[in-house]
Amino acid sequence: MTLAEAVTPFDTKTRILNAAEKLFGMNGFDATSLRDITAEAQVNLAAVNYHFQSKDSLIDAIIARRILPINQRRLEKLAAAGHPPSVEQIVEAFLAPLLMPEMLPAIPLIGRVMSNPDQFFERVFKKHLQHVAERFSQAIREALPELSPEEAFWRLFFMAGCMTQVLALSSVLPLLSGQPVDRHALMRRLVNFVAAGLRAPVAAAAPMRKEP
Amino acid sequence: MTLAEAVTPFDTKTRILNAAEKLFGMNGFDATSLRDITAEAQVNLAAVNYHFQSKDSLIDAIIARRILPINQRRLEKLAAAGHPPSVEQIVEAFLAPLLMPEMLPAIPLIGRVMSNPDQFFERVFKKHLQHVAERFSQAIREALPELSPEEAFWRLFFMAGCMTQVLALSSVLPLLSGQPVDRHALMRRLVNFVAAGLRAPVAAAAPMRKEP
DNA sequence: GTCTATAACCGGATAGAC
DNA sequence: GTCTATCCGGTTATAGAC
């Protein structure tokens, strides 16, 4: 056992994944070189290409490692809710899996891929999120049958957007708010806000008033 | 007058700003080289450094060109609202300036800088947004006096987050929703959702139920 | 003000020894 | 599986002619 292994007791592949997740999350994909990653992981530069073929495939691997268990837990929590589920149950099923302690180091990265249009559609939505979104959209219409499918879709998008922005800017939230941030208190505020938004009375299609 | 000037009737500096705004918005700051920008703008590579010193200062100039008029209009609309302003007036004052037709080409860029933690705090919030946020936070507490300053701050953040995500992913919204997107209809849905979130009943601090 | 040419550097990927 | 050395293309920025 070398010194590096004693300090960071994981195999090379895992060390690369952990280092890449941290640096990609902190500085972004383009701004993080494979050399940065191998320095942080204390592995050789060529090990990245040996284990992951390319930087691009490494990014895919990092995303999949985190988003698959999150989605699994989301669907489990949604299935465990009643029929119809309460609005709060839906919101919690969607958000709570991100609060699991083992997800903490991945939060900046998740915020990035969810808010970056380059990554988002092909790399995240189509591959990992589409079926989950459909399931949650159904649940929203069960809980709030007065919503049209379009309205339910957009409200789901706004819910995800609120969450994403919290994740994406998590590193600067203490600076923005001027004080330390309690993640669980923040999550309660977010659930409260989003649940009210989901329940909003359906507005008239046009700006002018119509019959009620 | 050269041919290039006849085709794009702006001076070199403006052509660079327009091309950079478009390409930075489409592909991000790191993925867009000065060579990409000068090719799109049909100007010489060295012109960027002559007019803007560095890529970094060019980014600052692009952000300032768009965010200053938006903020001015936001504050005007807020000042024009009554005392106390209605929740809808507050939300509209914040969002509507982004719908001005001349802002359309800047939407992807604005979405990027608002959701990227690297740019956001130093380059955007401290320089351009802090005083506006304070003004809007005041307005929210005027309209909803039962909210604590902390709660008002976070609800303002959630409102901005919903909006930011719409801007950041604007280029993929038709793919996500499966149909063309009417910007004004989307804005009405967003105002409706966010207004309800702002008006959410204040939740108890702890998860367990307390006296009402 | 605008151009060409180039300096100085850094990126991802890979060949081939061990 | 892991390393060193290297290829090759791309980057920002600038010097200096016009």
PDB file of C-alpha atoms (C1' of nucleotides) in Angstrom, chain B residues 33-35 45 49 54-55, chain D residues 10-16:
ATOM      1  CA  SER B  33     -13.055  31.787 -28.104  1.00  0.00           C
ATOM      2  CA  LEU B  34     -12.258  35.314 -29.162  1.00  0.00           C
ATOM      3  CA  ARG B  35     -11.684  33.823 -32.598  1.00  0.00           C
ATOM      4  CA  LEU B  45      -9.032  39.298 -33.855  1.00  0.00           C
ATOM      5  CA  ASN B  49      -8.118  43.510 -27.261  1.00  0.00           C
ATOM      6  CA  SER B  54      -9.209  41.359 -22.408  1.00  0.00           C
ATOM      7  CA  LYS B  55     -11.834  38.657 -22.693  1.00  0.00           C
TER       8      LYS B  55
ATOM      9  C1'  DG D  10      -6.082  25.474 -29.827  1.00  0.00           C
ATOM     10  C1'  DT D  11      -5.973  29.605 -26.571  1.00  0.00           C
ATOM     11  C1'  DT D  12      -5.172  34.722 -25.156  1.00  0.00           C
ATOM     12  C1'  DA D  13      -2.523  38.502 -25.717  1.00  0.00           C
ATOM     13  C1'  DT D  14       0.728  41.579 -27.938  1.00  0.00           C
ATOM     14  C1'  DA D  15       4.376  43.643 -30.987  1.00  0.00           C
ATOM     15  C1'  DG D  16       4.858  46.225 -34.774  1.00  0.00           C
TER      16       DG D  16
END
